[in-house]
Coordinates of C-alpha atoms and ligand atoms in Angstrom, one line a residue:
Chain F
M19 CA 101.7 90.2 120.2
T20 CA 100.4 93.8 120.8
R21 CA 104.2 94.5 119.1
F22 CA 103.3 92.3 116.0
I23 CA 100.0 94.0 115.4
D24 CA 101.5 97.4 115.7
L25 CA 104.0 96.6 113.1
T26 CA 101.4 94.9 110.3
L27 CA 99.2 98.2 110.6
N28 CA 102.5 100.2 110.4
G29 CA 102.9 98.0 107.3
I30 CA 99.8 98.2 105.6
S31 CA 100.0 102.2 106.0
T32 CA 103.3 102.6 104.5
G33 CA 102.3 99.5 102.2
T34 CA 99.6 101.6 100.6
V35 CA 102.0 104.6 99.5
Y36 CA 104.7 101.8 98.5
A37 CA 101.5 100.9 96.4
A38 CA 100.6 103.8 95.0
V39 CA 104.3 104.3 93.7
A40 CA 104.4 101.3 91.9
L41 CA 101.3 102.3 90.6
A42 CA 102.7 105.0 89.3
L43 CA 105.5 102.7 87.4
V44 CA 103.0 100.0 86.1
L45 CA 101.0 102.8 84.4
I46 CA 104.0 104.3 82.3
W47 CA 105.7 100.5 81.8
R48 CA 102.6 99.2 80.7
S49 CA 102.4 101.7 78.0
T50 CA 105.6 102.2 76.8
R51 CA 107.9 99.7 78.2
I52 CA 109.7 102.3 80.3
V53 CA 110.9 102.3 83.8
N54 CA 110.4 106.1 84.7
F55 CA 113.6 106.2 87.1
A56 CA 112.2 110.3 87.5
Q57 CA 108.9 109.2 89.0
G58 CA 111.4 109.7 93.1
G59 CA 112.5 113.3 91.7
M60 CA 109.0 114.3 90.5
L61 CA 107.3 113.5 93.4
M62 CA 109.6 114.8 95.2
F63 CA 109.5 118.0 93.1
T64 CA 105.4 118.6 93.6
T65 CA 105.8 117.8 97.1
F66 CA 108.2 120.6 97.8
I67 CA 105.1 122.6 95.7
A68 CA 102.9 121.7 98.1
S69 CA 105.1 122.3 101.2
A70 CA 105.8 125.7 99.2
V71 CA 102.3 126.3 99.3
I72 CA 101.4 125.3 102.4
N73 CA 104.4 127.5 104.0
S74 CA 103.1 130.7 102.1
G75 CA 99.4 130.2 104.6
A76 CA 97.5 127.9 102.8
S77 CA 95.3 125.4 103.8
Y78 CA 97.0 121.9 103.7
W79 CA 94.2 120.5 101.5
V80 CA 95.3 123.7 98.9
G81 CA 98.3 122.2 98.9
F82 CA 97.4 118.5 98.6
V83 CA 95.4 119.4 95.6
V84 CA 98.7 121.7 94.2
A85 CA 100.5 118.6 94.6
L86 CA 98.2 116.1 92.4
L87 CA 97.5 119.0 89.8
S88 CA 101.4 119.8 89.3
G89 CA 101.8 115.6 88.9
L90 CA 99.8 115.8 86.5
V91 CA 101.0 119.1 84.1
L92 CA 104.7 117.9 85.0
G93 CA 103.5 113.9 84.1
A94 CA 102.4 115.7 80.9
L95 CA 105.5 117.7 80.3
V96 CA 107.8 115.0 81.0
E97 CA 106.2 113.1 78.0
R98 CA 105.7 115.5 75.6
L99 CA 109.5 117.0 76.2
L100 CA 111.2 114.0 76.7
I101 CA 110.3 110.5 76.4
R102 CA 108.8 111.5 72.9
R103 CA 111.9 111.7 71.7
V104 CA 113.1 108.8 72.6
A105 CA 110.4 107.1 71.5
G106 CA 111.2 103.6 69.1
A107 CA 114.8 104.5 70.3
P108 CA 116.4 102.0 72.2
P109 CA 115.2 101.1 75.6
L110 CA 118.7 102.5 76.9
N111 CA 118.2 105.7 75.2
A112 CA 114.7 106.2 78.1
V113 CA 116.8 104.8 80.7
I114 CA 119.6 107.4 80.4
V115 CA 116.8 110.3 80.2
T116 CA 115.2 109.5 83.5
L117 CA 117.9 108.8 85.2
G118 CA 119.0 112.3 83.9
L119 CA 115.6 114.1 84.8
L120 CA 116.1 112.7 88.1
I121 CA 119.5 114.5 88.7
L122 CA 117.7 117.2 87.2
L123 CA 114.9 117.2 89.2
E124 CA 117.0 117.2 92.5
A125 CA 119.3 119.7 91.7
V126 CA 117.4 122.1 90.9
A127 CA 115.2 121.3 94.4
G128 CA 118.1 122.0 95.9
M129 CA 118.9 125.2 94.4
I130 CA 115.2 126.4 95.0
W131 CA 114.6 125.2 98.2
G132 CA 117.8 124.0 99.6
N133 CA 119.4 120.9 100.9
T134 CA 118.1 120.6 104.2
P135 CA 115.4 118.3 104.7
R136 CA 111.9 120.1 105.8
S137 CA 109.0 118.9 107.7
F138 CA 105.9 118.2 106.1
P139 CA 102.3 118.2 108.0
P140 CA 100.3 115.1 108.1
A141 CA 96.3 115.4 106.8
F142 CA 95.0 114.3 110.2
S143 CA 96.1 113.8 113.5
I144 CA 99.2 110.9 114.4
R145 CA 98.7 109.9 117.5
G146 CA 97.7 106.2 117.0
Y147 CA 94.2 105.0 117.9
D148 CA 93.7 104.2 121.5
V149 CA 92.4 100.4 121.6
G150 CA 91.2 99.3 125.0
G151 CA 93.7 101.5 126.7
T152 CA 96.5 100.9 124.8
R153 CA 98.0 103.4 121.9
V154 CA 98.1 101.1 117.9
L155 CA 101.0 102.2 115.7
F156 CA 97.5 103.2 113.8
A157 CA 96.1 106.8 113.3
P158 CA 93.7 108.6 111.9
N159 CA 95.9 110.0 108.8
D160 CA 96.7 106.2 108.5
T161 CA 93.5 105.7 107.8
F162 CA 93.3 108.9 105.2
I163 CA 96.6 107.6 103.5
V164 CA 94.9 104.2 103.0
L165 CA 91.3 105.4 102.5
V166 CA 92.7 107.9 99.5
V167 CA 95.2 105.7 97.8
I168 CA 92.6 102.9 97.9
G169 CA 89.6 105.7 96.7
V170 CA 92.5 106.6 93.8
A171 CA 93.1 103.4 92.6
A172 CA 89.7 102.5 92.2
L173 CA 89.1 105.7 90.2
L174 CA 91.7 105.0 88.0
G175 CA 90.3 101.1 88.1
A176 CA 86.7 102.4 86.9
L177 CA 88.5 105.0 84.2
F178 CA 89.9 102.1 82.4
R179 CA 87.6 99.8 82.2
G180 CA 84.5 102.0 82.5
T181 CA 85.1 105.1 79.9
A182 CA 85.9 105.3 76.5
L183 CA 89.0 107.5 77.1
G184 CA 90.1 103.9 79.3
L185 CA 89.6 102.1 76.2
R186 CA 91.7 104.1 73.9
M187 CA 94.1 104.3 76.5
R188 CA 94.3 100.4 77.1
A189 CA 94.2 99.8 73.4
S190 CA 97.1 102.2 73.3
A191 CA 99.1 100.4 75.4
F192 CA 98.7 97.1 74.2
A193 CA 98.6 97.6 70.6
P194 CA 99.8 101.2 69.7
E195 CA 100.0 100.8 65.9
V196 CA 96.7 98.5 66.2
A197 CA 95.1 101.7 67.8
R198 CA 96.5 104.0 65.4
L199 CA 94.7 102.3 62.8
L200 CA 91.1 102.5 64.5
G201 CA 91.8 106.1 64.8
V202 CA 93.3 106.5 68.5
R203 CA 95.7 109.4 68.8
V204 CA 97.9 107.5 70.6
G205 CA 100.3 110.3 71.2
R206 CA 97.9 112.0 73.2
M207 CA 97.0 108.8 75.0
L208 CA 100.4 108.4 76.0
T209 CA 100.6 112.2 77.2
V210 CA 97.2 111.5 79.3
G211 CA 98.7 108.1 80.7
W212 CA 102.1 110.1 81.8
A213 CA 99.7 112.4 83.5
L214 CA 97.6 110.2 85.3
A215 CA 100.6 108.3 86.8
A216 CA 102.7 111.3 87.9
L217 CA 99.2 112.3 89.8
V218 CA 99.4 109.0 91.4
G219 CA 103.0 109.2 92.1
S220 CA 102.6 113.0 93.5
L221 CA 99.9 111.5 95.7
A222 CA 102.4 109.5 97.9
G223 CA 105.1 112.3 97.6
V224 CA 102.5 114.2 100.2
L225 CA 101.5 111.2 102.1
V226 CA 104.9 109.5 102.7
A227 CA 106.4 113.6 103.3
P228 CA 105.3 113.8 106.8
S229 CA 107.3 110.7 107.7
V230 CA 110.2 111.2 105.7
F231 CA 110.6 115.0 106.0
V232 CA 110.8 116.8 101.7
G233 CA 114.6 117.5 101.2
P234 CA 116.1 116.7 97.2
N235 CA 117.4 113.1 97.7
Q236 CA 114.1 112.0 100.8
F237 CA 112.6 110.3 98.4
D238 CA 115.0 108.0 97.0
P239 CA 114.3 105.3 98.5
I240 CA 110.5 105.6 98.2
L241 CA 111.5 104.8 94.5
V242 CA 113.3 101.9 94.8
F243 CA 110.4 100.2 97.6
G244 CA 108.0 101.4 94.5
F245 CA 109.6 99.6 92.2
T246 CA 110.1 96.5 94.3
A247 CA 106.3 96.8 94.9
A248 CA 105.9 97.2 91.0
V249 CA 108.1 94.2 90.2
L250 CA 106.6 91.8 93.1
G251 CA 103.1 92.6 91.2
G252 CA 104.7 91.7 87.9
L253 CA 105.2 95.4 86.3
D254 CA 102.5 94.5 84.2
S255 CA 99.6 94.6 86.6
P256 CA 98.0 97.1 88.4
Y257 CA 96.6 95.0 90.8
G258 CA 99.7 93.1 91.2
A259 CA 100.8 96.7 92.2
A260 CA 98.9 97.5 94.6
V261 CA 99.0 93.9 96.1
G262 CA 103.1 94.0 95.9
G263 CA 103.0 97.6 97.6
V264 CA 101.3 96.2 100.7
I265 CA 103.6 93.2 100.9
L266 CA 106.3 95.0 100.7
G267 CA 105.3 97.6 103.3
L268 CA 104.5 94.5 106.0
A269 CA 108.1 92.8 104.8
L270 CA 109.8 95.8 105.9
S271 CA 107.9 97.0 108.7
Y272 CA 108.3 93.5 110.5
V273 CA 112.4 93.6 109.6
S274 CA 112.6 97.2 110.7
G275 CA 110.7 96.2 114.5
Y276 CA 112.2 93.1 114.9
E277 CA 116.0 93.5 113.1
G278 CA 116.3 96.9 113.2
A279 CA 115.6 100.2 110.8
S280 CA 118.8 100.2 109.2
L281 CA 118.2 97.1 107.6
V282 CA 115.1 98.3 105.6
T283 CA 116.6 99.3 102.4
L284 CA 118.9 96.3 101.8
A285 CA 115.8 93.6 103.1
A286 CA 114.2 96.0 100.1
L287 CA 116.5 94.7 97.7
V288 CA 117.1 91.6 98.9
I289 CA 113.7 91.1 98.6
L290 CA 114.0 92.3 94.9
L291 CA 116.8 90.6 93.9
A292 CA 114.8 87.3 95.2
V293 CA 111.7 87.9 93.1
L294 CA 114.0 88.8 90.0
M295 CA 115.7 85.8 90.4
V296 CA 113.1 83.3 91.3
R297 CA 109.7 84.8 89.9
P298 CA 110.9 87.6 87.5
G299 CA 107.4 88.0 85.8
G300 CA 106.3 88.9 89.9
L301 CA 104.0 86.7 92.4
F302 CA 101.4 86.6 90.7
S303 CA 102.7 84.9 87.5
T304 CA 100.9 83.2 85.0
T305 CA 102.6 80.4 83.1
R306 CA 101.0 83.1 80.0
E307 CA 104.4 84.0 78.0
R308 CA 105.6 88.2 78.8
R309 CA 105.0 90.3 75.9
V310 CA 107.9 91.8 75.6
Chain B
M16 CA 84.0 112.5 71.0
S17 CA 82.6 113.1 67.7
A18 CA 84.2 112.7 64.2
T19 CA 86.8 115.3 63.3
G20 CA 84.1 116.8 61.0
E21 CA 85.8 116.0 57.8
Q22 CA 83.7 113.6 55.6
A23 CA 84.8 110.5 55.0
Q24 CA 84.9 109.9 51.4
T25 CA 83.7 107.7 49.5
G26 CA 84.4 106.8 45.7
V27 CA 87.1 104.8 43.8
L28 CA 90.8 104.3 45.6
E29 CA 93.3 105.2 42.6
V30 CA 97.0 104.0 44.1
D31 CA 98.9 105.9 41.1
G32 CA 103.3 104.8 40.3
L33 CA 103.3 104.3 44.1
C34 CA 106.8 103.3 45.5
T35 CA 107.9 102.5 48.8
D36 CA 111.4 102.2 50.1
Y37 CA 113.0 100.6 53.2
G38 CA 116.6 101.5 52.7
P39 CA 117.8 100.3 49.8
V40 CA 115.4 97.9 49.3
R41 CA 112.2 99.0 47.3
A42 CA 109.8 97.1 48.3
V43 CA 106.9 98.6 46.6
A44 CA 107.8 99.7 42.7
D45 CA 105.8 101.8 40.6
V46 CA 102.3 100.4 41.1
T47 CA 99.1 101.3 39.9
L48 CA 95.7 99.9 40.7
S49 CA 92.2 101.1 41.5
V50 CA 89.3 99.7 43.3
E51 CA 85.6 100.7 42.2
P52 CA 83.2 100.9 45.3
G53 CA 80.9 97.3 45.4
R54 CA 84.1 95.5 43.8
V55 CA 87.4 93.1 45.3
T56 CA 90.1 93.4 44.1
A57 CA 92.8 91.3 45.2
V58 CA 96.8 91.3 45.4
L59 CA 98.4 88.1 44.9
G60 CA 102.4 87.4 45.0
A61 CA 104.8 85.1 46.8
N62 CA 106.4 85.7 50.2
G63 CA 107.8 89.2 50.2
A64 CA 106.3 90.5 47.0
G65 CA 105.9 93.6 48.6
K66 CA 101.8 92.7 49.2
T67 CA 101.8 94.1 52.9
T68 CA 104.0 97.1 52.3
L69 CA 101.5 98.1 49.8
L70 CA 98.8 98.3 52.0
R71 CA 100.7 100.0 54.7
T72 CA 101.9 102.4 52.6
I73 CA 98.2 103.2 51.8
S74 CA 97.6 103.8 55.3
C75 CA 100.0 105.3 56.2
L76 CA 102.1 103.4 58.0
V77 CA 105.2 103.4 56.0
P78 CA 105.7 106.5 54.2
A79 CA 105.7 106.3 50.4
R80 CA 108.5 107.3 47.8
E81 CA 106.6 108.3 45.0
G82 CA 103.4 108.3 43.7
R83 CA 99.8 108.7 44.5
V84 CA 96.7 107.3 47.2
R85 CA 93.6 109.2 46.1
L86 CA 90.1 108.0 47.5
G87 CA 87.7 110.1 45.3
E88 CA 89.0 113.6 45.3
R89 CA 91.3 113.1 47.6
E90 CA 94.7 112.7 48.4
L91 CA 95.4 109.7 51.2
L92 CA 99.1 110.0 51.5
G93 CA 100.8 112.3 53.9
S94 CA 98.0 111.6 56.4
A95 CA 98.8 110.8 60.1
V96 CA 97.8 106.9 60.4
E97 CA 95.4 108.0 63.2
D98 CA 93.2 110.2 60.1
V99 CA 93.1 107.3 57.6
V100 CA 90.3 105.2 59.5
R101 CA 88.8 109.4 59.4
R102 CA 88.8 109.7 55.7
G103 CA 87.1 105.8 55.0
V104 CA 90.1 103.5 54.6
A105 CA 89.8 100.4 57.4
H106 CA 92.8 98.3 57.4
V107 CA 92.9 94.9 59.0
P108 CA 96.3 94.2 59.3
E109 CA 98.7 91.0 58.7
G110 CA 98.0 88.6 61.8
R111 CA 94.7 90.6 62.2
G112 CA 95.5 93.3 64.8
V113 CA 92.7 91.6 67.5
I114 CA 93.7 93.0 71.1
G115 CA 93.8 90.0 72.8
E116 CA 93.6 92.0 76.1
L117 CA 90.5 93.4 75.3
T118 CA 87.4 91.7 75.4
T119 CA 85.4 91.4 72.0
E120 CA 83.0 93.6 72.5
E121 CA 85.7 96.0 73.6
N122 CA 88.0 95.5 70.5
L123 CA 84.7 95.7 68.5
R124 CA 83.3 99.3 70.2
L125 CA 87.0 101.1 69.6
G126 CA 86.0 100.6 65.7
G127 CA 83.9 103.2 65.9
L128 CA 85.2 105.2 69.0
W129 CA 86.8 107.4 66.6
R130 CA 83.1 108.8 65.4
G131 CA 81.3 108.5 68.3
A132 CA 79.3 105.2 66.9
P133 CA 76.5 104.2 69.2
A134 CA 75.8 101.0 70.8
E135 CA 73.2 99.8 68.0
D136 CA 76.2 99.5 65.7
L137 CA 77.9 96.9 67.3
D138 CA 74.7 95.2 67.4
E139 CA 74.4 95.2 63.5
V140 CA 78.3 93.5 63.7
Y141 CA 76.2 90.8 66.1
E142 CA 73.7 90.3 63.6
L143 CA 76.4 90.1 60.7
L144 CA 78.7 87.4 62.8
P145 CA 76.3 85.8 65.4
A146 CA 79.4 84.0 66.7
L147 CA 81.2 87.2 68.5
R148 CA 77.9 87.9 70.2
E149 CA 78.2 84.9 72.0
R150 CA 81.9 85.7 72.8
R151 CA 81.1 89.4 73.7
R152 CA 82.7 89.1 77.4
Q153 CA 85.8 86.9 76.8
P154 CA 89.2 88.0 75.8
A155 CA 89.7 88.4 72.3
S156 CA 92.8 86.3 73.4
S157 CA 90.3 83.0 74.0
L158 CA 88.9 83.2 70.6
S159 CA 89.8 81.1 67.6
G160 CA 91.9 81.7 64.8
G161 CA 88.4 81.7 62.4
E162 CA 86.5 83.7 65.1
R163 CA 89.5 86.1 65.3
Q164 CA 89.0 86.9 61.9
M165 CA 85.3 87.8 61.6
L166 CA 86.4 90.1 64.8
S167 CA 88.7 92.5 63.3
I168 CA 86.5 92.4 60.2
G169 CA 83.9 93.8 62.5
R170 CA 85.5 96.0 64.0
A171 CA 86.9 97.7 60.6
L172 CA 83.3 97.5 59.9
V173 CA 81.8 100.0 62.7
A174 CA 84.2 102.4 61.4
R175 CA 81.6 102.1 58.4
P176 CA 85.1 102.5 55.7
S177 CA 84.1 103.2 52.3
V178 CA 87.4 101.3 51.4
L179 CA 88.9 97.8 53.4
L180 CA 92.3 96.9 53.2
L181 CA 92.6 93.0 54.2
D182 CA 95.9 91.3 54.5
E183 CA 95.8 88.0 54.2
P184 CA 92.4 86.9 56.2
S185 CA 92.7 82.9 55.4
L186 CA 96.3 83.1 57.1
G187 CA 96.3 79.9 59.2
L188 CA 92.5 79.3 59.2
A189 CA 91.2 75.5 58.3
P190 CA 89.7 75.8 54.2
L191 CA 85.7 75.7 55.5
I192 CA 86.4 78.3 58.1
S193 CA 88.5 80.3 55.0
A194 CA 85.8 80.1 52.5
R195 CA 83.8 81.3 55.0
I196 CA 85.7 84.4 55.2
M197 CA 86.0 84.9 51.5
E198 CA 82.0 84.9 51.0
L199 CA 81.5 87.1 53.7
V200 CA 84.2 89.4 51.9
R201 CA 82.5 89.3 48.6
R202 CA 79.3 89.7 50.5
L203 CA 80.2 93.7 52.0
A204 CA 81.6 94.2 48.7
N205 CA 78.2 93.9 47.1
E206 CA 75.7 94.9 50.2
R207 CA 77.3 97.8 51.4
Q208 CA 79.6 99.1 48.4
L209 CA 83.2 98.6 50.1
A210 CA 86.0 99.2 48.0
V211 CA 88.1 95.5 49.1
L212 CA 91.8 95.1 48.4
L213 CA 92.3 91.5 49.6
V214 CA 95.9 90.4 49.5
E215 CA 95.9 86.7 50.0
Q216 CA 98.6 84.1 49.5
N217 CA 96.0 81.6 48.8
A218 CA 95.4 82.8 44.8
R219 CA 92.5 80.4 44.3
S220 CA 89.7 81.2 47.0
A221 CA 90.9 85.0 46.7
L222 CA 90.1 84.9 42.5
A223 CA 86.8 83.0 43.2
I224 CA 85.3 86.2 45.2
A225 CA 87.4 88.8 43.7
D226 CA 86.7 91.0 40.2
R227 CA 90.5 91.9 39.7
G228 CA 93.6 90.2 40.2
V229 CA 96.7 92.0 40.5
V230 CA 100.3 89.7 41.1
L231 CA 102.8 91.6 42.4
N232 CA 107.1 90.1 42.2
L233 CA 109.5 91.7 43.6
G234 CA 107.3 94.9 44.1
R235 CA 105.9 95.1 40.6
V236 CA 102.7 94.3 38.9
V237 CA 103.3 91.6 36.6
A238 CA 99.7 91.3 36.0
D239 CA 96.6 93.2 36.5
A240 CA 93.3 91.2 34.4
D241 CA 89.7 89.7 35.3
A242 CA 89.8 87.3 38.5
S243 CA 88.3 85.1 36.0
E244 CA 90.9 85.5 33.2
L245 CA 94.1 85.5 35.7
A246 CA 92.6 82.2 37.3
D247 CA 92.4 80.4 34.2
D248 CA 95.7 81.8 32.8
E249 CA 98.0 79.0 32.7
D250 CA 101.4 80.5 32.9
M251 CA 100.2 82.9 35.5
R252 CA 99.1 79.8 37.9
Q253 CA 102.6 78.0 37.2
A254 CA 104.9 81.1 37.2
Y255 CA 103.6 83.4 40.5
L256 CA 100.1 81.8 42.2
G257 CA 100.6 78.4 42.3
F258 CA 97.9 76.3 41.4
Ligands
LIG410 N1 110.2 96.9 57.7 C1 111.2 96.7 57.1 N2 112.3 96.4 56.8 C2 112.8 96.4 56.1 N3 112.9 95.7 54.9 C3 111.6 94.7 55.1 C4 110.7 95.4 56.1 N4 109.1 95.3 56.2 C5 109.5 94.3 54.4 N5 110.8 94.7 54.1 C6 111.1 93.9 52.8 O1 110.0 94.3 51.8 C7 109.8 93.4 50.8 C8 108.3 92.7 50.6 O2 107.8 92.7 52.2 P1 106.3 92.4 52.7 O3 106.3 91.9 53.9 O4 105.7 93.7 51.7 O5 105.8 91.3 51.7 P2 104.1 90.4 51.5 O6 104.2 90.5 50.2 O7 103.5 90.9 52.5 O8 105.0 89.0 52.0 P3 103.9 88.0 52.8 O9 103.6 87.0 51.8 O10 105.4 86.7 53.5 O11 103.5 88.9 54.1 C9 110.3 92.1 51.7 O12 112.0 92.0 50.9 C10 111.2 92.6 53.1 O13 111.9 91.7 53.5
LIG411 MG1 102.6 90.2 54.5

């Protein structure tokens, strides 16, 4: 029973990170109908930047903020310099561009920082809480992870629901042509959208880095998990992404704990395939038709 | 965000020698017409006559091949689509363009964001179209066809335009609702001195409220006359207007 509780707690913590990656993917998908395969590479790159900052002697928090800011900038640059060029082209072009960017970022990171994974400090202690004499698999750092992801998601929600910028962004995502006729600078909104999504991605990067280490390919599984979580939640829905992330975190934690860690990636792929076959609109899809 | 500092134009909307191509297809061919403030010009014609393309060219959604579109002193062609509303032209597109994922109120607010419209401006629309007030918090996707049409017109009004481009506002509406929309259009032209370019399949009801009628066929203007004159022209009705 304690094992089950441990695995559940652990699943919640990793699940919130998957939720953050899923959220980054959903924000892009909603506004551009592009699956950003480069997201894993982008968050890898910004985590490397944070790592370099921290290794140069700055505090963890400086590295943390630098990661988020560089995510913001990287996201905006990617949209301006690459994605804008494939807008309106067949979807395959965007797929190839994002995959190409992934490979490019991994190569450049390897050239700058080397291919040997390096450690990354956690924000807080990773010694599990002591509950009634037993140490549970949930530490102050996990509390931080859960709270900061919830906090950022809530901020984003408030931005989208409660501000004029958010209204413009949603209008641009749902009906770009109508938005333009109403005077919304849709191109600018897309840039902001990519910047925000990449910020959420880089948050996930620094949060997960202590457990996966930082290396050019260390974050590839995170992208798969984030994508699976996003599909679980329905790709179009930020709430779905959040819930999908936690469900996936729990499922993979149980698989890892009861069946062995080597099966985790396979399990994620099985879940992904199962959802795509049985409920391609996501677990929470209603019968409402999907906009394509 | 406030308006970009440039003044929205008022004055006569003048379309002069306008041509629009889709590849080898000329969808709008040498169209010339004008609409004065406070007047309604109906643009009529069969499916594929080029009515929608005419409006889309005026709001810079498709590039013109030749010709000019002026509002008052100012050339509109060549603007970014986002700037067309800033120059005083509101376009209610075919199929109404209501954003179903947003609420009624959000749709309305969107219409005034570019000029930083205060909340009172929405009240003005609610007074004009009370049905919208009751549905302000509902997703626009839950509105009826007539309500959606009112919403998209209301949303255009929040922009305080001087020109209103309407693409088939009565499409798919029951005759009674359609008549109310037409009345509304007439009222708006009169009370707000709007220049209205009204594209319609339903020639009879459009001509009933319009000042002028322009008939397009294969992209060309085949008639441009007083609305009443056109409505009485037996040959025109037979050949192009279908009533
Ligand atoms: N995006 C496009 N690409 C190529 N051809 C187009 C495009 N849009 C319209 N056309 C063609 O241009 C011509 C004019 O079309 P348009 O939509 O302007 O007509 P319309 O008068 O609005 O018709 P309807 O009454 O059916 O709305 C038609 O021959 C149409 O097939
Ligand atoms: Mg049309």
